[in-house]
Structure formats: structure tokens, C-alpha cells
XYZ file of N, CA and C in Angstrom:
615
model
N 99.823 83.581 -141.553
C 99.235 82.664 -141.657
C 99.392 81.732 -142.895
N 99.950 80.962 -142.927
C 100.327 79.923 -143.953
C 99.400 80.169 -145.189
N 100.387 79.982 -146.291
C 99.427 80.067 -147.344
C 98.489 78.583 -147.535
N 98.531 77.633 -147.015
C 97.560 76.575 -147.175
C 96.220 77.249 -146.508
N 96.628 78.152 -145.359
C 95.428 78.265 -144.796
C 94.844 79.380 -145.474
N 95.508 79.975 -145.651
C 94.649 81.154 -146.472
C 94.203 80.897 -147.815
N 95.000 79.776 -148.522
C 93.813 79.254 -149.754
C 92.503 78.443 -148.971
N 92.651 77.968 -147.399
C 91.601 77.193 -147.163
C 90.901 78.238 -146.856
N 91.144 79.424 -146.599
C 90.271 80.365 -146.354
C 89.396 80.741 -147.605
N 90.025 80.791 -148.562
C 89.287 81.786 -149.976
C 88.336 81.246 -150.228
N 88.401 79.375 -149.549
C 88.262 78.324 -150.141
C 86.828 78.258 -149.624
N 86.608 78.415 -148.212
C 85.775 78.415 -147.210
C 84.760 79.911 -148.084
N 85.281 81.053 -148.153
C 84.495 82.145 -148.596
C 83.787 81.952 -149.930
N 84.624 81.301 -150.759
C 83.707 81.352 -152.098
C 83.063 80.375 -152.402
N 83.152 79.078 -150.977
C 81.665 78.246 -151.267
C 80.469 78.615 -150.488
N 80.460 79.455 -149.358
C 79.813 80.056 -148.674
C 79.254 81.262 -150.662
N 80.108 81.975 -151.110
C 79.199 82.973 -151.973
C 78.349 82.196 -153.031
N 78.972 81.044 -153.721
C 78.355 80.042 -154.124
C 77.019 79.652 -153.792
N 77.221 79.757 -152.033
C 75.542 78.636 -151.776
C 74.516 79.924 -151.671
N 75.333 80.859 -150.685
C 74.198 82.369 -150.253
C 74.416 83.067 -151.178
N 75.524 83.581 -151.395
C 75.337 84.321 -152.243
C 74.993 84.559 -153.675
N 74.756 83.252 -154.145
C 73.833 83.269 -155.946
C 72.997 82.254 -155.569
N 73.883 81.026 -155.720
C 72.196 79.643 -155.707
C 71.243 80.000 -155.132
N 71.108 80.600 -153.631
C 70.166 80.897 -152.921
C 69.025 82.364 -153.559
N 69.966 83.290 -153.572
C 69.277 84.193 -154.749
C 68.530 83.443 -155.789
N 69.077 82.801 -157.126
C 68.774 82.335 -157.813
C 67.750 81.811 -157.625
N 67.612 80.871 -156.236
C 66.638 79.944 -156.250
C 64.936 80.635 -155.661
N 65.295 82.036 -154.861
C 64.235 82.595 -154.575
C 63.757 82.980 -155.882
N 64.057 83.495 -156.804
C 63.966 84.169 -158.490
C 63.316 83.310 -159.130
N 63.675 82.309 -158.736
C 62.890 80.780 -159.820
C 61.779 80.632 -159.333
N 61.096 80.383 -158.047
C 60.181 80.176 -157.284
C 59.245 81.399 -157.993
N 59.493 82.558 -157.976
C 58.461 84.093 -157.563
C 58.214 83.792 -159.085
N 59.418 83.478 -160.497
C 58.726 83.767 -161.329
C 57.890 82.451 -162.539
N 57.904 81.229 -161.551
C 57.208 80.080 -161.306
C 55.605 80.736 -161.540
N 55.481 81.589 -160.633
C 53.602 82.322 -159.931
C 53.053 82.043 -161.695
N 54.211 82.614 -162.782
C 53.525 82.571 -164.012
C 53.060 81.781 -165.402
N 54.043 80.585 -164.796
C 54.197 79.336 -165.601
C 53.219 78.683 -165.416
N 52.548 78.089 -166.740
C 51.699 76.928 -166.297
C 52.468 75.126 -165.705
N 51.625 74.675 -165.359
C 52.477 73.440 -165.634
C 52.915 72.595 -166.434
N 54.147 72.455 -166.660
C 54.892 71.838 -167.255
C 56.566 71.555 -166.850
N 56.906 71.665 -168.555
C 58.594 71.430 -167.875
C 59.370 72.362 -167.199
N 59.011 73.435 -167.817
C 59.729 75.209 -167.264
C 59.057 74.871 -166.077
N 57.806 75.037 -165.284
C 57.407 75.222 -164.095
C 58.655 74.175 -163.487
N 58.723 72.684 -163.816
C 59.577 72.157 -162.815
C 60.897 72.245 -162.971
N 61.799 72.986 -163.831
C 62.890 73.340 -164.060
C 63.309 74.253 -162.946
N 61.922 75.382 -163.249
C 62.503 76.259 -162.074
C 62.381 76.021 -160.307
N 61.363 74.814 -160.183
C 61.595 74.022 -158.659
C 62.641 73.401 -158.822
N 63.257 72.969 -159.412
C 64.315 72.199 -159.057
C 65.577 73.388 -158.669
N 65.397 74.374 -159.273
C 66.309 75.498 -159.220
C 66.282 75.697 -158.184
N 64.658 76.065 -157.361
C 64.767 76.801 -156.137
C 65.081 75.729 -154.693
N 64.735 74.007 -155.110
C 64.917 73.203 -154.284
C 66.225 73.100 -154.363
N 67.601 73.999 -154.477
C 68.687 73.731 -154.915
C 69.636 73.010 -153.787
N 69.588 71.303 -154.037
C 70.355 70.793 -153.177
C 71.927 70.693 -153.011
N 72.556 71.863 -154.149
C 73.925 71.751 -154.238
C 73.588 73.037 -153.413
N 73.172 74.112 -153.118
C 73.682 74.822 -152.124
C 73.474 74.578 -150.775
N 72.893 73.516 -150.378
C 72.866 73.062 -149.019
C 74.305 72.092 -148.714
N 74.731 71.447 -150.157
C 75.936 70.431 -149.942
C 77.106 71.651 -150.079
N 77.099 72.791 -150.772
C 78.293 73.606 -150.731
C 78.368 74.294 -148.927
N 77.366 74.876 -148.716
C 77.419 75.449 -147.348
C 77.570 74.521 -146.719
N 77.587 73.318 -146.507
C 77.863 72.082 -145.251
C 79.475 72.272 -145.567
N 79.777 71.866 -147.007
C 81.140 71.871 -146.872
C 81.860 72.789 -146.156
N 81.362 73.970 -146.783
C 82.137 75.317 -146.403
C 82.171 74.855 -144.270
N 80.563 74.853 -143.990
C 81.152 74.403 -142.504
C 81.823 73.266 -142.163
N 82.395 72.284 -142.839
C 82.884 71.418 -142.220
C 84.290 71.878 -142.334
N 84.611 72.762 -143.384
C 86.448 73.013 -143.254
C 86.458 74.115 -142.212
N 85.453 75.192 -142.286
C 85.555 75.430 -140.906
C 85.847 74.884 -139.280
N 85.102 74.212 -139.398
C 85.107 73.276 -137.865
C 86.582 72.285 -138.030
N 87.474 71.713 -139.476
C 88.121 71.407 -139.152
C 89.792 71.855 -139.622
N 89.160 73.060 -139.808
C 90.734 73.617 -140.277
C 90.920 75.178 -139.694
N 90.015 75.674 -139.297
C 89.941 77.335 -138.225
C 89.616 77.408 -136.984
N 90.453 78.037 -136.181
C 89.891 77.986 -135.040
C 88.199 78.281 -134.743
N 87.990 77.773 -134.024
C 86.278 78.210 -134.099
C 85.820 78.317 -132.338
N 86.234 79.564 -131.820
C 85.961 79.989 -130.559
C 84.764 80.381 -130.345
N 83.841 80.829 -131.156
C 83.197 80.983 -131.207
C 82.877 82.754 -130.497
N 84.119 83.928 -130.481
C 84.158 84.886 -129.837
C 84.030 85.788 -130.763
N 83.252 85.151 -132.445
C 83.003 86.617 -133.119
C 82.143 86.635 -133.912
N 81.622 87.612 -134.077
C 80.381 87.900 -134.963
C 79.736 87.298 -135.819
N 81.238 86.897 -137.041
C 80.893 86.309 -138.205
C 80.848 84.634 -137.701
N 81.516 84.070 -136.909
C 81.823 82.323 -136.652
C 80.190 82.222 -135.591
N 79.427 83.167 -134.966
C 78.396 82.464 -134.113
C 77.661 82.739 -135.516
N 77.449 83.838 -136.206
C 76.061 83.994 -136.776
C 75.822 82.715 -138.033
N 77.741 82.215 -138.144
C 77.818 81.086 -139.030
C 77.106 79.563 -138.773
N 77.238 79.781 -137.022
C 76.776 78.403 -136.600
C 75.014 78.693 -136.589
N 74.134 79.980 -136.450
C 72.809 79.940 -136.390
C 72.496 79.717 -137.954
N 73.110 80.462 -138.655
C 72.598 80.212 -140.724
C 72.937 78.569 -140.892
N 73.776 77.450 -140.955
C 74.380 76.651 -141.033
C 72.861 75.780 -140.501
N 72.313 76.072 -139.113
C 71.323 75.112 -138.534
C 70.023 75.712 -139.471
N 70.103 77.067 -139.823
C 68.730 77.393 -140.490
C 68.641 77.031 -141.877
N 69.420 76.653 -142.546
C 70.129 76.087 -143.839
C 69.573 74.859 -143.828
N 69.836 74.150 -142.714
C 69.176 72.304 -142.877
C 67.651 72.926 -142.153
N 67.092 73.329 -141.434
C 65.808 73.150 -141.106
C 65.267 74.037 -142.583
N 65.626 74.586 -143.455
C 64.840 75.266 -144.065
C 64.641 74.052 -145.616
N 65.697 73.497 -145.607
C 66.016 72.400 -146.815
C 64.910 70.948 -145.901
N 64.510 70.817 -144.583
C 63.805 69.653 -144.412
C 62.413 70.258 -144.328
N 62.240 71.229 -144.537
C 61.038 71.998 -144.357
C 60.041 71.716 -145.773
N 61.418 71.952 -146.863
C 61.131 71.538 -148.330
C 60.395 70.381 -148.600
N 61.322 69.569 -148.059
C 61.050 68.052 -148.447
C 59.992 67.336 -147.156
N 59.280 68.000 -146.634
C 58.503 67.557 -145.946
C 57.099 68.445 -146.186
N 57.308 68.968 -147.182
C 55.754 70.259 -147.435
C 54.469 69.482 -147.820
N 53.683 69.536 -146.741
C 52.086 68.821 -147.136
C 51.715 68.785 -148.583
N 50.884 68.278 -148.629
C 50.300 68.375 -150.107
C 49.355 69.415 -150.388
N 49.299 69.884 -151.410
C 48.156 70.933 -151.756
C 46.486 70.890 -151.429
N 45.956 71.606 -150.588
C 44.445 71.048 -150.007
C 44.956 71.329 -148.901
N 46.017 69.908 -147.972
C 46.133 70.136 -146.903
C 45.920 71.348 -145.859
N 45.572 70.595 -144.662
C 44.549 72.280 -143.534
C 46.118 72.686 -143.187
N 47.317 71.476 -143.038
C 48.246 72.191 -142.883
C 49.560 73.324 -143.784
N 49.093 72.997 -145.194
C 49.712 74.063 -145.687
C 49.812 75.088 -145.752
N 48.937 76.007 -145.312
C 48.860 77.564 -144.820
C 50.073 77.638 -143.782
N 50.249 76.703 -142.704
C 50.649 76.548 -141.790
C 52.539 76.566 -142.230
N 52.406 75.151 -142.907
C 54.087 75.281 -143.617
C 54.818 76.051 -144.607
N 53.520 76.766 -145.411
C 54.232 77.939 -146.072
C 54.596 78.938 -145.186
N 53.756 79.248 -144.446
C 54.552 80.648 -143.496
C 55.845 79.931 -142.838
N 56.030 79.016 -142.451
C 57.198 79.118 -141.513
C 58.276 78.918 -142.935
N 58.126 78.238 -144.166
C 58.967 77.762 -144.573
C 59.510 79.633 -145.275
N 58.413 80.162 -145.532
C 59.412 81.699 -145.961
C 59.221 82.243 -145.044
N 59.279 81.802 -143.786
C 60.547 83.069 -142.890
C 61.800 82.186 -142.509
N 62.067 81.150 -143.029
C 62.833 80.571 -142.880
C 63.949 80.852 -143.889
N 63.516 80.650 -145.118
C 63.850 81.279 -146.491
C 64.290 82.982 -146.279
N 63.463 83.238 -145.933
C 63.971 85.054 -145.956
C 65.220 85.086 -144.816
N 65.124 84.511 -144.006
C 65.973 84.243 -142.558
C 67.379 83.783 -143.129
N 66.887 82.690 -144.013
C 68.524 82.239 -144.850
C 69.095 83.160 -145.789
N 68.410 83.859 -146.871
C 68.879 84.823 -147.596
C 69.549 86.453 -146.956
N 68.648 86.479 -145.567
C 69.577 87.906 -145.315
C 70.310 87.492 -144.085
N 70.383 86.491 -143.562
C 71.493 85.563 -142.393
C 72.861 85.232 -143.867
N 72.609 84.949 -144.972
C 73.715 84.968 -145.857
C 74.571 85.991 -146.575
N 73.363 87.044 -146.693
C 73.958 87.880 -147.164
C 75.046 89.094 -146.230
N 74.700 88.758 -145.323
C 75.321 89.224 -143.980
C 76.524 88.874 -143.197
N 76.150 87.376 -143.711
C 77.130 86.419 -143.522
C 78.442 86.679 -143.960
N 78.390 86.869 -145.517
C 79.385 87.032 -146.559
C 80.251 88.307 -146.149
N 79.334 89.537 -145.923
C 80.308 90.621 -145.415
C 81.146 90.778 -144.445
N 80.243 89.790 -143.031
C 81.477 89.710 -142.270
C 82.354 88.785 -142.182
N 82.146 87.897 -143.607
C 83.273 86.957 -143.654
C 84.353 87.769 -144.721
N 84.448 88.458 -144.779
C 84.734 89.119 -146.648
C 85.581 90.282 -144.888
N 85.209 90.686 -144.133
C 85.916 91.478 -142.875
C 87.180 90.955 -142.239
N 86.435 89.764 -141.777
C 87.226 88.579 -141.686
C 88.389 88.521 -141.992
N 88.534 87.948 -143.274
C 89.344 87.981 -144.192
C 89.984 88.358 -144.274
N 89.759 90.213 -144.356
C 90.897 91.299 -144.249
C 91.763 91.314 -142.822
N 90.792 90.900 -141.741
C 91.764 91.149 -140.917
C 92.885 89.976 -140.417
N 92.919 88.765 -141.039
C 93.647 87.681 -140.654
C 94.512 88.349 -141.855
N 94.304 88.299 -143.015
C 95.056 89.030 -144.494
C 96.291 90.000 -144.523
N 95.154 90.864 -144.127
C 95.877 92.188 -144.415
C 95.756 92.863 -145.459
N 94.929 91.887 -146.186
C 94.414 92.046 -148.049
C 93.017 93.174 -147.862
N 92.873 93.758 -148.969
C 92.077 95.029 -149.620
C 91.140 94.104 -149.784
N 89.757 94.425 -149.311
C 88.513 93.756 -149.841
C 87.359 94.658 -150.655
N 88.104 95.755 -150.540
C 87.489 96.714 -151.344
C 86.299 96.137 -152.299
N 87.009 95.680 -153.066
C 87.113 94.644 -154.567
C 85.586 94.403 -154.533
N 85.754 93.046 -153.837
C 84.918 91.801 -153.257
C 83.642 92.726 -152.857
N 83.828 93.426 -152.135
C 82.776 93.940 -151.316
C 81.868 94.558 -152.350
N 82.483 95.709 -152.787
C 81.933 96.286 -154.367
C 81.028 95.615 -155.164
N 81.697 94.161 -155.353
C 81.488 92.934 -156.652
C 79.852 92.571 -155.727
N 80.028 92.425 -154.721
C 78.944 91.337 -153.837
C 77.605 92.106 -153.943
N 78.250 93.620 -153.409
C 77.102 94.533 -153.363
C 76.397 95.193 -154.738
N 77.285 95.435 -155.377
C 77.023 95.429 -156.902
C 75.810 94.127 -157.537
N 76.254 92.844 -157.267
C 75.021 91.737 -157.281
C 74.004 91.422 -156.477
N 74.156 91.940 -155.440
C 73.262 92.067 -154.690
C 71.824 92.868 -154.969
N 71.844 94.235 -154.883
C 71.612 95.192 -155.899
C 71.065 94.538 -157.087
N 71.375 94.256 -158.119
C 71.217 94.217 -159.467
C 70.264 92.937 -158.796
N 70.309 92.081 -158.006
C 69.250 90.721 -157.819
C 67.947 91.609 -157.125
N 68.278 92.053 -156.008
C 67.259 92.776 -155.749
C 66.004 93.610 -156.586
N 66.709 94.246 -157.638
C 65.841 95.156 -158.689
C 65.327 94.635 -159.422
N 65.954 93.236 -160.308
C 65.608 92.233 -160.565
C 63.796 91.725 -160.207
N 64.372 90.992 -159.246
C 63.518 90.818 -158.056
C 61.628 92.027 -158.106
N 62.346 93.012 -157.859
C 61.118 93.898 -157.739
C 60.337 94.021 -159.319
N 61.274 94.307 -160.047
C 60.730 94.143 -161.726
C 59.971 93.580 -161.738
N 60.675 92.397 -161.788
C 59.783 90.624 -162.689
C 58.525 90.547 -161.597
N 58.368 91.378 -160.592
C 57.074 90.742 -159.875
C 55.884 91.812 -160.353
N 56.564 93.036 -161.144
C 55.417 93.605 -161.389
C 55.343 94.062 -163.128
N 55.861 92.950 -163.607
C 56.142 92.697 -165.259
C 54.868 92.714 -165.489
N 54.437 91.875 -165.389
C 52.660 91.492 -165.859
C 52.116 92.625 -165.666
N 52.140 93.345 -164.947
C 50.968 94.504 -164.682
C 51.532 95.759 -165.295
N 52.927 96.130 -166.070
C 53.826 96.966 -166.675
C 53.687 96.944 -168.015
N 53.013 95.510 -168.126
C 52.657 94.909 -169.617
C 51.390 95.415 -169.876
N 50.591 94.816 -168.744
C 48.735 95.412 -168.740
C 48.762 96.662 -168.744
N 49.591 97.447 -168.103
C 49.186 99.043 -168.615
C 49.448 99.702 -169.970
N 50.610 98.625 -170.369
C 51.200 99.203 -171.908
C 50.167 99.085 -172.812
N 49.507 97.852 -172.678
C 48.255 97.514 -173.518
C 47.035 98.513 -173.270
N 47.082 98.865 -172.263
C 45.321 99.316 -171.965
C 45.794 100.664 -172.570
N 46.742 101.215 -172.270
C 46.983 102.753 -172.546
C 47.214 102.806 -174.246
N 47.939 101.536 -174.838
C 47.819 101.536 -176.174
C 46.732 101.519 -176.654
N 45.462 101.196 -176.545
C 44.105 100.610 -177.053
C 43.533 102.178 -176.164
N 43.489 102.798 -175.148
C 42.280 103.621 -175.451
C 41.979 105.116 -176.561
N 40.956 105.472 -176.093
C 40.917 106.421 -177.094
C 40.225 107.348 -176.083
N 40.966 108.700 -176.828
C 40.665 109.930 -175.989
C 38.954 110.408 -176.754
N 37.913 110.338 -175.738
C 36.630 111.037 -176.083
C 36.270 111.745 -175.461
N 35.721 112.895 -176.024
C 35.168 114.344 -175.155
C 33.699 113.501 -174.299
N 33.877 113.431 -173.394
C 32.799 112.966 -173.173
C 32.173 113.995 -172.345
N 32.432 114.612 -171.895
C 31.806 115.690 -170.621
C 32.329 117.838 -171.298
N 31.679 118.022 -172.544
C 31.492 118.974 -173.185
C 30.984 119.846 -173.002
N 31.132 120.746 -172.486
C 30.627 121.661 -171.952
C 29.962 123.181 -172.855
N 28.679 123.149 -173.090
C 28.303 123.831 -174.504
C 28.275 125.855 -173.807
N 28.990 126.498 -174.032
C 28.731 128.065 -173.583
C 27.477 128.243 -174.407
N 27.183 129.736 -174.581
C 26.502 130.338 -174.893
C 26.556 130.687 -176.140
N 27.626 131.159 -176.661
C 28.190 131.402 -177.771
C 28.119 130.475 -179.045
N 27.762 129.487 -178.050
C 27.566 127.809 -179.050
C 26.260 127.382 -179.578
N 25.079 128.180 -178.441
C 24.012 127.510 -178.689
C 23.726 128.476 -180.272
N 22.485 127.236 -181.004
C 21.928 128.055 -182.006
C 21.389 129.152 -181.921
N 21.661 129.896 -183.048
C 21.221 131.239 -183.076
C 19.533 131.353 -183.557
N 18.849 132.321 -183.034
C 17.402 132.095 -183.947
C 17.570 133.140 -184.860
N 16.626 133.049 -186.116
C 16.877 133.788 -187.272
C 15.164 134.018 -186.932
N 15.410 135.666 -187.183
C 14.213 136.504 -187.276
C 13.584 136.880 -188.894
N 12.496 136.241 -189.015
C 11.847 136.593 -190.173
C 11.325 137.670 -190.545
N 10.993 138.193 -189.734
C 9.893 139.864 -190.501
C 8.997 139.809 -189.474
N 7.741 138.393 -189.348
C 6.741 138.479 -189.066
C 6.466 138.210 -187.858
N 5.447 139.270 -186.891
C 5.717 138.261 -185.497
C 4.633 137.484 -185.084
N 5.446 136.948 -183.926
C 4.488 135.950 -183.243
C 2.984 135.659 -182.773
């Protein structure tokens, strides 16, 4: 491969990582954390992070680079998955713009479809980055072990943070409850030795 083509392949991979490997997970975290925020500026900021137009732009730029500069015979797993991924990305973006108002009868159906598309984009995006790293190694004969390790560490951290913040309120409530609880002996057993003894006065009853 020429230096220019190697640069374009590297840029293509970086754009996909920025879109699918960073901005999309950040948007998912933002919308999940927004459930604990009251209506206000912070909630709006989290919503705009979730509806990240930059992620769609970067993935579209990566797709255009692939069509213009690379051989796209769609005879390998990475290229076929990329075609599906770009289609799902735009469906997800359009569904976000066409969301019904809260209280509408179509809101539940829209939410389910939007959630399914978002989950598909996240999973396909992560798998697509791994297959892209493998394709890069085949084309350039350069090792990608370090990049695979770094990306795996990033995704693992995001997944753990996602699960942790989902339970953070519950953990805090548990700590408050345990901190205020006092142990009181409620079910005390009275043994025969603990019964009050009768005092004999020496007079018959």
C-alpha cells in the first residue's frame, strides 16, 4: 500500500472509532444519567450529547472515504457489516428527529424501535471496529494488538460505568438506611434462670 492509502485507511478507522467507539457510548451514558436530572440546563445538555449529530457526520465521512478510496467488492465481513451499520445509523438518527410528543399513543412504539436501533448501532459499531483493526493488520502487516487492548479497556470501562451509575442511587439509599438503622433486641428469649425468684417468708399460705 502507498503512504497515502495507509493514511486514508488510518483516518477512516479513526473516524469510525470517534463516532462508534466514543461519541455513541457517551451519548448512551448521557441519556441514561439524564433520568436522575430534573428539567433544566443539565438535562438539555445531556440530551444534546445523546442526540450527537457529530457522530453521524463522522460515520458518514468514514463511509464516503471508503466508497471513494477503497476497493468495495463487499466480499468480506467488515465491508458487509459496514454497509448495514451505516444504514442503521441513519435510521436511528431519523427516528430521533421524528419522535412523537410525550403522551402520544405512538410514543411507546417509537421508544421501543428507537431503543432497538440504538442497541444495534452500539453493538455493530463495536464489532465493526474490531473487524476494521483486523482488516488494517492484513493490509499493512502491522500489529494491532496494542490498539485492540486499548479499545477493549475503553469499552470495558464504559460498560462498567454504565452498570455502576445505573445502581448508584440504590447504593446510596442502602448506605443511608444502614447508617440510620439501630439494632434493637426485639425477640428476646426468657430462659428459666432469668425468671424472678420467689422469696420464702417462713409463713404457710
